[in-house]
Coordinates of C-alpha atoms in Angstrom, one line a residue:
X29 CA 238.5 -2.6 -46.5
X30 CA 239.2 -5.1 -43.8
X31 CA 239.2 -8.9 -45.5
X32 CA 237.4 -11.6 -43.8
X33 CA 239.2 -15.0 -43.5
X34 CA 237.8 -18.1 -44.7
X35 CA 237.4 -21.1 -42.3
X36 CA 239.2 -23.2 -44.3
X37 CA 242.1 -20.7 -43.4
X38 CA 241.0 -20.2 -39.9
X39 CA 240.8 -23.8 -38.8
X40 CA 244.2 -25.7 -39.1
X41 CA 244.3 -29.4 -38.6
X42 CA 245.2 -30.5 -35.3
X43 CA 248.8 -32.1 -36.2
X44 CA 249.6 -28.4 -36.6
X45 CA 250.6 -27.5 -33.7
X46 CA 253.0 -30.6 -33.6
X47 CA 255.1 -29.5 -35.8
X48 CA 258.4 -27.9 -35.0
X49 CA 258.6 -24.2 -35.2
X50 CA 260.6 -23.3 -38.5
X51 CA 258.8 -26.0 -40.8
X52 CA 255.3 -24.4 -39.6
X53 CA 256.3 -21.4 -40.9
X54 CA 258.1 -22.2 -43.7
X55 CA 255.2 -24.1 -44.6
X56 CA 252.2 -20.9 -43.6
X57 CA 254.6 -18.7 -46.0
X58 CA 254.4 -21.5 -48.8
X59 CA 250.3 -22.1 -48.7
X60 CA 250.2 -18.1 -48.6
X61 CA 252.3 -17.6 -51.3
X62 CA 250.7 -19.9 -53.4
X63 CA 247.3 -18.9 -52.4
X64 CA 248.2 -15.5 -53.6
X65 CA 248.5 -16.5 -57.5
X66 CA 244.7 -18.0 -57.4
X67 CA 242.3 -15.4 -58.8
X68 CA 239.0 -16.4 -57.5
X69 CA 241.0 -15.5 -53.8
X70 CA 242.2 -12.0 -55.1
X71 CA 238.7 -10.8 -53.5
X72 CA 240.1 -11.6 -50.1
X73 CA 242.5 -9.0 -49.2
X74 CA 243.8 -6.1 -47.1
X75 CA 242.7 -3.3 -49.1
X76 CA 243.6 0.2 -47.8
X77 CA 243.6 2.9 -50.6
X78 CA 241.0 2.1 -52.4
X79 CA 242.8 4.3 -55.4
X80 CA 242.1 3.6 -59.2
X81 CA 243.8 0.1 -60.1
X82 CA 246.9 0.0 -62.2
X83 CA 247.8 -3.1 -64.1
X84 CA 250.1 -5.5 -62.7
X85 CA 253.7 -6.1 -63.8
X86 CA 256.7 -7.8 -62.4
X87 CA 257.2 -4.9 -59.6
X88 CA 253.6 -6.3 -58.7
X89 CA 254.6 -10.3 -58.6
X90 CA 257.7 -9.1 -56.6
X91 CA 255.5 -7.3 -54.0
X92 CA 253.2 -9.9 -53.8
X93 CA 255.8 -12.5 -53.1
X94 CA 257.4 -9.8 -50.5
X95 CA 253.9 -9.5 -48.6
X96 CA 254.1 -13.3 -47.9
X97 CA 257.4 -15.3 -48.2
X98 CA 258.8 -13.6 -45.0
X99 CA 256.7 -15.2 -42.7
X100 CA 258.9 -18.3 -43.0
X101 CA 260.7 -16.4 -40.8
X102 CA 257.8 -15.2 -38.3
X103 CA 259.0 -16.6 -35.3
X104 CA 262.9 -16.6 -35.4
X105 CA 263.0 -12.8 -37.2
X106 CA 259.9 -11.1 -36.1
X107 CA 260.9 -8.0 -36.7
X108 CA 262.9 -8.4 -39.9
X109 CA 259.5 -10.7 -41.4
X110 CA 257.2 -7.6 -40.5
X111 CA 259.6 -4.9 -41.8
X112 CA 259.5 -6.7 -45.2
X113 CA 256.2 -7.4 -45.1
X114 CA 255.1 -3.7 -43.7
X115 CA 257.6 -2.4 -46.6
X116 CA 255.8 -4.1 -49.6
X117 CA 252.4 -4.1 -47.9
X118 CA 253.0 -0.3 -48.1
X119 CA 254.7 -0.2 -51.5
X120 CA 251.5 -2.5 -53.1
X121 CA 249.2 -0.1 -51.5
X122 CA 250.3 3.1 -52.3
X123 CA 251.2 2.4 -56.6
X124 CA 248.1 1.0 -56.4
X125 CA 248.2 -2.7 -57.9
X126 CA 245.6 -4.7 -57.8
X127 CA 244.4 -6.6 -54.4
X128 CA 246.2 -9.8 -53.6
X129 CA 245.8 -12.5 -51.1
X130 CA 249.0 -12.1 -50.2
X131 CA 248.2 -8.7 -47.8
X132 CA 246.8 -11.1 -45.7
X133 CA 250.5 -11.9 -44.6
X134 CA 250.4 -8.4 -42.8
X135 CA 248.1 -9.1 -40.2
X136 CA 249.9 -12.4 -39.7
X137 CA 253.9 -10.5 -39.8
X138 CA 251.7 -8.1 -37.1
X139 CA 250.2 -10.8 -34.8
X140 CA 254.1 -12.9 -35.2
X141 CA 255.6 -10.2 -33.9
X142 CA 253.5 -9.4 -30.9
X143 CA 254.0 -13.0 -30.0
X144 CA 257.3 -13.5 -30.7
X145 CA 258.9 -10.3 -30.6
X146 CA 261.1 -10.3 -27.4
X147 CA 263.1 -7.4 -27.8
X148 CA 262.7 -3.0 -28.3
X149 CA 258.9 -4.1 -28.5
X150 CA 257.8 -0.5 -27.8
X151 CA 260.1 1.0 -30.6
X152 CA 259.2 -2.1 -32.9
X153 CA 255.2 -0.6 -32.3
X154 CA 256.2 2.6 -32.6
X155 CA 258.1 2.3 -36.0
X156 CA 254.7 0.6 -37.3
X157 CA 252.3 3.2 -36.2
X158 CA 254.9 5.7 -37.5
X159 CA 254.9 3.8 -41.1
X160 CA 251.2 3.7 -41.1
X161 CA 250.3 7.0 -40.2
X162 CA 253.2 8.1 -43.0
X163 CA 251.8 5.7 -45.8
X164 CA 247.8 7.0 -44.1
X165 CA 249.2 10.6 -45.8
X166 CA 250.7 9.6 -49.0
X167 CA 247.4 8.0 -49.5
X168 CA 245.9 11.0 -48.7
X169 CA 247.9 12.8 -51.2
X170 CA 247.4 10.4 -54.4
X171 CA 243.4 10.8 -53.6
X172 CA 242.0 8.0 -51.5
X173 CA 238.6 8.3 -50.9
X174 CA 238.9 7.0 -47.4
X175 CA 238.4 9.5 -44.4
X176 CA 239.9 10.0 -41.3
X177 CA 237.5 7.5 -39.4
X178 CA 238.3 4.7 -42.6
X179 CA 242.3 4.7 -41.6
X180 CA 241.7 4.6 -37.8
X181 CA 239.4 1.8 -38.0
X182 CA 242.1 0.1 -40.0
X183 CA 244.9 1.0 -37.5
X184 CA 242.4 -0.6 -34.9
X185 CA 242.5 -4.1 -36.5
X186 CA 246.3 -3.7 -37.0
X187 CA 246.7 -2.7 -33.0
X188 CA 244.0 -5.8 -32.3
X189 CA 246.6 -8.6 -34.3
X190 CA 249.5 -7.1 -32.4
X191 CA 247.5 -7.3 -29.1
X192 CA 246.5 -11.0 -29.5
X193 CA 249.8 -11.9 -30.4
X194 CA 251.2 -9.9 -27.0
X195 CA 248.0 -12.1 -25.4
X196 CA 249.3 -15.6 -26.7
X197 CA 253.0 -14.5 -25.7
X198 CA 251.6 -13.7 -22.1
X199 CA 249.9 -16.9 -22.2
X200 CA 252.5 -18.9 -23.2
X201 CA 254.8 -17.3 -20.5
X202 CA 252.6 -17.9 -17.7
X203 CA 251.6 -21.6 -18.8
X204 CA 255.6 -22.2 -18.8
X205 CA 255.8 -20.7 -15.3
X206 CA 253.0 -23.3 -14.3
X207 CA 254.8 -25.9 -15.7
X208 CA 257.7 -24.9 -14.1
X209 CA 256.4 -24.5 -10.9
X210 CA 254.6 -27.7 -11.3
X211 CA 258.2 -29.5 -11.8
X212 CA 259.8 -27.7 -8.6
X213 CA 256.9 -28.9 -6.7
X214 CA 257.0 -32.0 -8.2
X215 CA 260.8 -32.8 -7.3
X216 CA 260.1 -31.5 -3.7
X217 CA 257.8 -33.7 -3.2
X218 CA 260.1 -36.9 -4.6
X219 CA 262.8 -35.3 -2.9
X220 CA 260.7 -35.7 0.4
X221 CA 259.5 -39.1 -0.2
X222 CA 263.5 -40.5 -1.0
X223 CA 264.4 -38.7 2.6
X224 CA 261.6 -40.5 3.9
X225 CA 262.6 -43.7 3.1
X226 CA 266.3 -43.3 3.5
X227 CA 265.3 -42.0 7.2
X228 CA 263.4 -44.8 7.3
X229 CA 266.1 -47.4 6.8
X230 CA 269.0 -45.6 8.2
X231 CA 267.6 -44.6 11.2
X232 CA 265.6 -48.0 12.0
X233 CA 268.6 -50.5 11.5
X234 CA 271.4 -47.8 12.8
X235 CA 269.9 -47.4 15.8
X236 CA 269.6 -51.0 16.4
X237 CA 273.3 -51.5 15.4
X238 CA 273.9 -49.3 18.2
X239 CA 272.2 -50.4 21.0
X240 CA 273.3 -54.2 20.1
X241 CA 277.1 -52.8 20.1
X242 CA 276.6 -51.3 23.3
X243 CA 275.1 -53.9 24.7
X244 CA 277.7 -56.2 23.5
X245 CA 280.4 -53.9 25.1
X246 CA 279.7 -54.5 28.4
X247 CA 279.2 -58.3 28.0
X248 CA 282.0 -59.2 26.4
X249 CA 284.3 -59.8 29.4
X250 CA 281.5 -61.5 31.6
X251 CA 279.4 -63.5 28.9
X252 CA 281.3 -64.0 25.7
X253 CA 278.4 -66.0 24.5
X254 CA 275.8 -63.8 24.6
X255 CA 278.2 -60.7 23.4
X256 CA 279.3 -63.1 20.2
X257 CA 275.6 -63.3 19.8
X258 CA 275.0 -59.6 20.0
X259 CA 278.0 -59.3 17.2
X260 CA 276.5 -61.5 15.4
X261 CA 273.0 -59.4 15.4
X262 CA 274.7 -56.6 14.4
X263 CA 276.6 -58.6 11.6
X264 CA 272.9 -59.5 10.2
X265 CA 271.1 -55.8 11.1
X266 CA 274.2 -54.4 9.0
X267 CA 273.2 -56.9 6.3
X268 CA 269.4 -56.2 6.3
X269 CA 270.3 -51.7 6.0
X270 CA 272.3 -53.0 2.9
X271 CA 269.5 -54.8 1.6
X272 CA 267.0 -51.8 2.3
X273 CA 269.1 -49.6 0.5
X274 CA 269.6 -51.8 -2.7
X275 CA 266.2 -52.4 -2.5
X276 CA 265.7 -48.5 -2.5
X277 CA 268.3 -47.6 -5.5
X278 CA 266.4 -49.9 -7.1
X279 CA 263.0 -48.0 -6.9
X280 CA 264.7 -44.7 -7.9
X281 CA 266.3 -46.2 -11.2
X282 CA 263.2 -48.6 -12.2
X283 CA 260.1 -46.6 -14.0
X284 CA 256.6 -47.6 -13.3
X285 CA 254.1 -48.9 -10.7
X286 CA 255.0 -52.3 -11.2
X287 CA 258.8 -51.7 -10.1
X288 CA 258.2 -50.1 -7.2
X289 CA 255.3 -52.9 -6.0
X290 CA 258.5 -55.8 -6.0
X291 CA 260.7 -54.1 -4.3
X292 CA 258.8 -52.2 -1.4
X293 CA 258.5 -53.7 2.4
X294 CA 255.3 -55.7 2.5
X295 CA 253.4 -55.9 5.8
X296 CA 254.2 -59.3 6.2
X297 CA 257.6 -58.5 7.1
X298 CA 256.3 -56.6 10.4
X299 CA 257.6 -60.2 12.7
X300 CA 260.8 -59.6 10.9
X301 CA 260.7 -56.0 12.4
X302 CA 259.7 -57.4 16.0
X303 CA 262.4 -60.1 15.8
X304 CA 264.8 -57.7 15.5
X305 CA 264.1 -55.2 17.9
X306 CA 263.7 -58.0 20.4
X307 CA 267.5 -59.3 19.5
X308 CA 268.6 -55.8 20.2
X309 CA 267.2 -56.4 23.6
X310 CA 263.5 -54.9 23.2
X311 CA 260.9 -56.9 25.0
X312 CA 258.3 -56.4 22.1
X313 CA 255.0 -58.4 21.9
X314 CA 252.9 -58.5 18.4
X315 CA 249.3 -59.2 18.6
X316 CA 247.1 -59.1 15.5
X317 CA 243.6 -59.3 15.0
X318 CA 241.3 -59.9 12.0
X319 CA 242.5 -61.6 8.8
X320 CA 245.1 -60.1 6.5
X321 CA 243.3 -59.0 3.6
X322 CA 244.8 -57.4 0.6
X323 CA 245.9 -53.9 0.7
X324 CA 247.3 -51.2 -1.8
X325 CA 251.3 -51.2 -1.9
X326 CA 250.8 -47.7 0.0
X327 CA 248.9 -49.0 2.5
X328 CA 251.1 -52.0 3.4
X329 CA 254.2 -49.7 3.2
X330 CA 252.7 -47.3 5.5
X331 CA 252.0 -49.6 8.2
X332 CA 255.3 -51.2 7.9
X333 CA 257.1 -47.9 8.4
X334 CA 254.9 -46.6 11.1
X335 CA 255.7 -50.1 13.1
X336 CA 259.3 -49.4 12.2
X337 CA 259.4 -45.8 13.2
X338 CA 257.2 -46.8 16.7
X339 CA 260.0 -49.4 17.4
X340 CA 263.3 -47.4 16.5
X341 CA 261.8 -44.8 18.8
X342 CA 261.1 -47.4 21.8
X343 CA 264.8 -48.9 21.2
X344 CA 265.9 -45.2 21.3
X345 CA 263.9 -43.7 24.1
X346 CA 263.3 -46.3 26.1
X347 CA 265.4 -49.4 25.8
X348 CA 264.7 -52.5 27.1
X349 CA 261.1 -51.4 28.3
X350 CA 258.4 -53.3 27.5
X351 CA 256.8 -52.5 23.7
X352 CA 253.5 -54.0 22.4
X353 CA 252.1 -53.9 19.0
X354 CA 248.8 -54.1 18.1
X355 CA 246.9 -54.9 14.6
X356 CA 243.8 -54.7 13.7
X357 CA 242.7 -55.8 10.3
X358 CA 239.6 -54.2 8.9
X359 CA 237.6 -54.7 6.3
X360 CA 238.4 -51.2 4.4
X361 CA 241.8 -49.8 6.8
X362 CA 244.2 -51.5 9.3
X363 CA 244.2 -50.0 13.1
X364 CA 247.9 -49.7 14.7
X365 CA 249.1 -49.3 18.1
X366 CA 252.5 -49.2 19.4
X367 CA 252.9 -48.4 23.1
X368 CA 255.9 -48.4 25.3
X369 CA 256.8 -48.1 28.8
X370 CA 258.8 -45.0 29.6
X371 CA 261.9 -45.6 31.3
X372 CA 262.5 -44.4 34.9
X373 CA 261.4 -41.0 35.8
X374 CA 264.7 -39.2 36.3
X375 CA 265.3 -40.2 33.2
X376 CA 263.2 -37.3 31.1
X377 CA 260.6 -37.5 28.7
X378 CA 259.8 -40.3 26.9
X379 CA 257.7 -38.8 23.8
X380 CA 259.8 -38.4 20.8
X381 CA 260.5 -35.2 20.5
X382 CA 258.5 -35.1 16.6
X383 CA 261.3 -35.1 14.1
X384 CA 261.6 -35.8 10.3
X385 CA 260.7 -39.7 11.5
X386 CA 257.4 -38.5 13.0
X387 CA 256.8 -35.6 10.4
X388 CA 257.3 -38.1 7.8
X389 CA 255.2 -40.8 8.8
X390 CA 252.1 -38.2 9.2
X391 CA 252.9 -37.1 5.7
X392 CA 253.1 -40.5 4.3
X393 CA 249.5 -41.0 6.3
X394 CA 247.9 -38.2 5.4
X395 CA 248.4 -38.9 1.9
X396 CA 246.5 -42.5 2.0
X397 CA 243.5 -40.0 4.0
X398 CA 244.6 -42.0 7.2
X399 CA 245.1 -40.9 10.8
X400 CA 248.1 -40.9 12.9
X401 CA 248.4 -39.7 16.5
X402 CA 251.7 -39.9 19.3
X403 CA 250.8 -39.2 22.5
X404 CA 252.4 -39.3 26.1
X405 CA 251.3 -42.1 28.5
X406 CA 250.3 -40.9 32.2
X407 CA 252.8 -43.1 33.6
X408 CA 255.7 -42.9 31.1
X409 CA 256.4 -43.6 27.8
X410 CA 254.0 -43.0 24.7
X411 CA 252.1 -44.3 22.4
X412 CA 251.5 -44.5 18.3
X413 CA 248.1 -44.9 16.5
X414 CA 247.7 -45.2 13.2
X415 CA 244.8 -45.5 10.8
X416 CA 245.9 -46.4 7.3
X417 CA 242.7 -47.0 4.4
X418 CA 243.3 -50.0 2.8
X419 CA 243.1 -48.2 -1.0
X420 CA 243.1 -50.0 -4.3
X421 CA 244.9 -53.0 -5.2
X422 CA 244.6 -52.9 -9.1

């Protein structure tokens, strides 16, 4: 009573599922159709009344046409495709023609619409058990065989097709909220790293503009040399932020690794970094140890921002106190240290007070599996440590 499906139905090629929506189905309702209208597959069907064969005439070829052509419309008009489909299925069974291949295009109008279906799904299910049971009687009456347990075990596969076509749309629901949860987080998580780097940059040069302008204030009636030098710091710290930034727009309009590894900071430019805070007046000392070896872009990029962030906050907290820097180049992670004196007691604390410079830097640093630590010096001022992995350099 219930057909079985031959593999070579079930298992569709993989290039399937790549094509778009409406030529699928036109092209499911074509194969069906066609399939219907070779003998040796009349055997396979969805046979329900099991009443005396009549022969088969045009009304027949219309029904069997009706029972399969609709499903080129399976997922943009699930309801209309299985109201056709139900309406001939029906029709075929209960005048009795012989079985056809086509029937099969039932189960499939059944499973479309419970994966498809998006609207009155409860009165779409409803109407169809009320159909059934209705056609289940006029059956009856014309003197199927079948009992009450032979109609209920059919209804059972019909509820089974709806149900796994409710499954795959509950599927495909929740795999689009993962994907769509995926791209939130995603964004966040750029969104993050562009603040980080325009804090980064902003902050760092910004901050020395300031001081060096402030500076240059109160020298520029008593030593015009020294303030024309202080402009002319400024001049090229307001040249270097531009350069960051282009640098940076850059990186957000290039695609691919290779992009982003030319236009990044490099850890060589850390005595570019110390230059400058010492021409904004910081007495900073760099002192590495080891040989430079080759790191990951991360890596280098980590360290130069952690320096960078270590040295805005000295120039901010505790101007012109002494700053030191220390490297330390391992074989499989660089070791940083940035301390500075506080400045003088009345003055308040010292520590930076952990904002989206500090925040961002652990972030970055937790991400290569490194370390970083800011703590508050006994006598004043704080200090930075970092450990950055060195990661891979292909």
């Amino acid at each position: 009573m219930i057909a079985s499906v031959p593999p070579a139905v079930r298992s569709w090629p993989l290039w399937w599922r790549a094509r778009p929506a409406p030529v699928k189905d036109g092209a499911l309702a074509a194969t069906l159709t066609a399939l219907a209208f070779v003998p040796t597959l009349s055997a396979i069907a969805a046979q329900l009344g099991d009443l005396p064969k009549r022969p088969a005439d045009t009304l027949a070829l219309v029904l069997t046409v009706a029972q399969s052509a609709p499903l080129a419309l399976r997922s943009r008009r699930p309801a209309a495709c299985l109201a056709v489909i139900g309406v001939a299925f029906a029709v075929h069974q209960a005048l009795s023609y012989p079985q056809t291949f086509a029937s099969l295009g039932f189960y499939l109008a059944l499973y479309a619409a419970g994966a498809h279906l998006a609207r009155h799904r409860s009165a779409v299910a409803a109407a169809v058990s009320a159909g059934y049971a209705a056609l289940a009687l006029v059956l009856h009456q014309l003197g199927s065989p079948n009992q009450f347990a032979d109609f209920l075990a059919f209804y059972s596969f019909l509820a089974l097709m709806w149900m796994a076509g409710a499954g795959m749309r509950r599927w495909r629901a929740e795999e689009a909220e993962r994907r769509r949860l995926g791209a939130l987080a995603a964004t966040a998580a750029e969104r993050a790293r562009i603040a980080r780097e325009l804090h980064d940059v902003v902050t760092h040069h910004v901050t020395a503009i300031v001081v060096q302008a402030d500076a240059a204030q109160f020298l520029v009636g008593t030593e015009p040399r020294r303030a024309g030098e202080g402009l002319a710091a400024i001049g090229g710290t307001g040249r270097r932020a531009l350069t960051e930034l282009r640098h940076l727009l850059d990186v957000l309009e290039a695609t691919g690794d290779a992009a982003f590894a030319d236009r990044t900071r490099a850890f060589g430019e850390v005595a570019d970094l110390v230059e400058q805070a010492r021409r904004a007046g910081q007495p900073v000392e760099l002192t590495e140890h080891g040989e430079r070896l080759p790191r990951s872009i991360d890596a280098e990029l980590a360290a130069y921002r952690v320096i960078q962030e270590a040295l805005t906050n000295a120039v901010k907290h505790a101007a012109g106190r002494p700053t030191t820097v220390t490297v330390h180049h391992r074989a499989d992670h660089i070791d940083i240290e940035v301390t500075t004196d506080g400045p003088d007691p009345g003055a308040g604390p010292a520590v930076p007070s952990g904002g989206r410079g500090l925040d961002g830097l652990r972030q970055r640093v937790q991400l290569l599996d490194g370390e970083l630590t800011v703590a508050a010096r006994p006598g004043g001022g704080f200090t930075v440590r970092a450990l950055i992995p060195s990661g891979s350099t292909t």
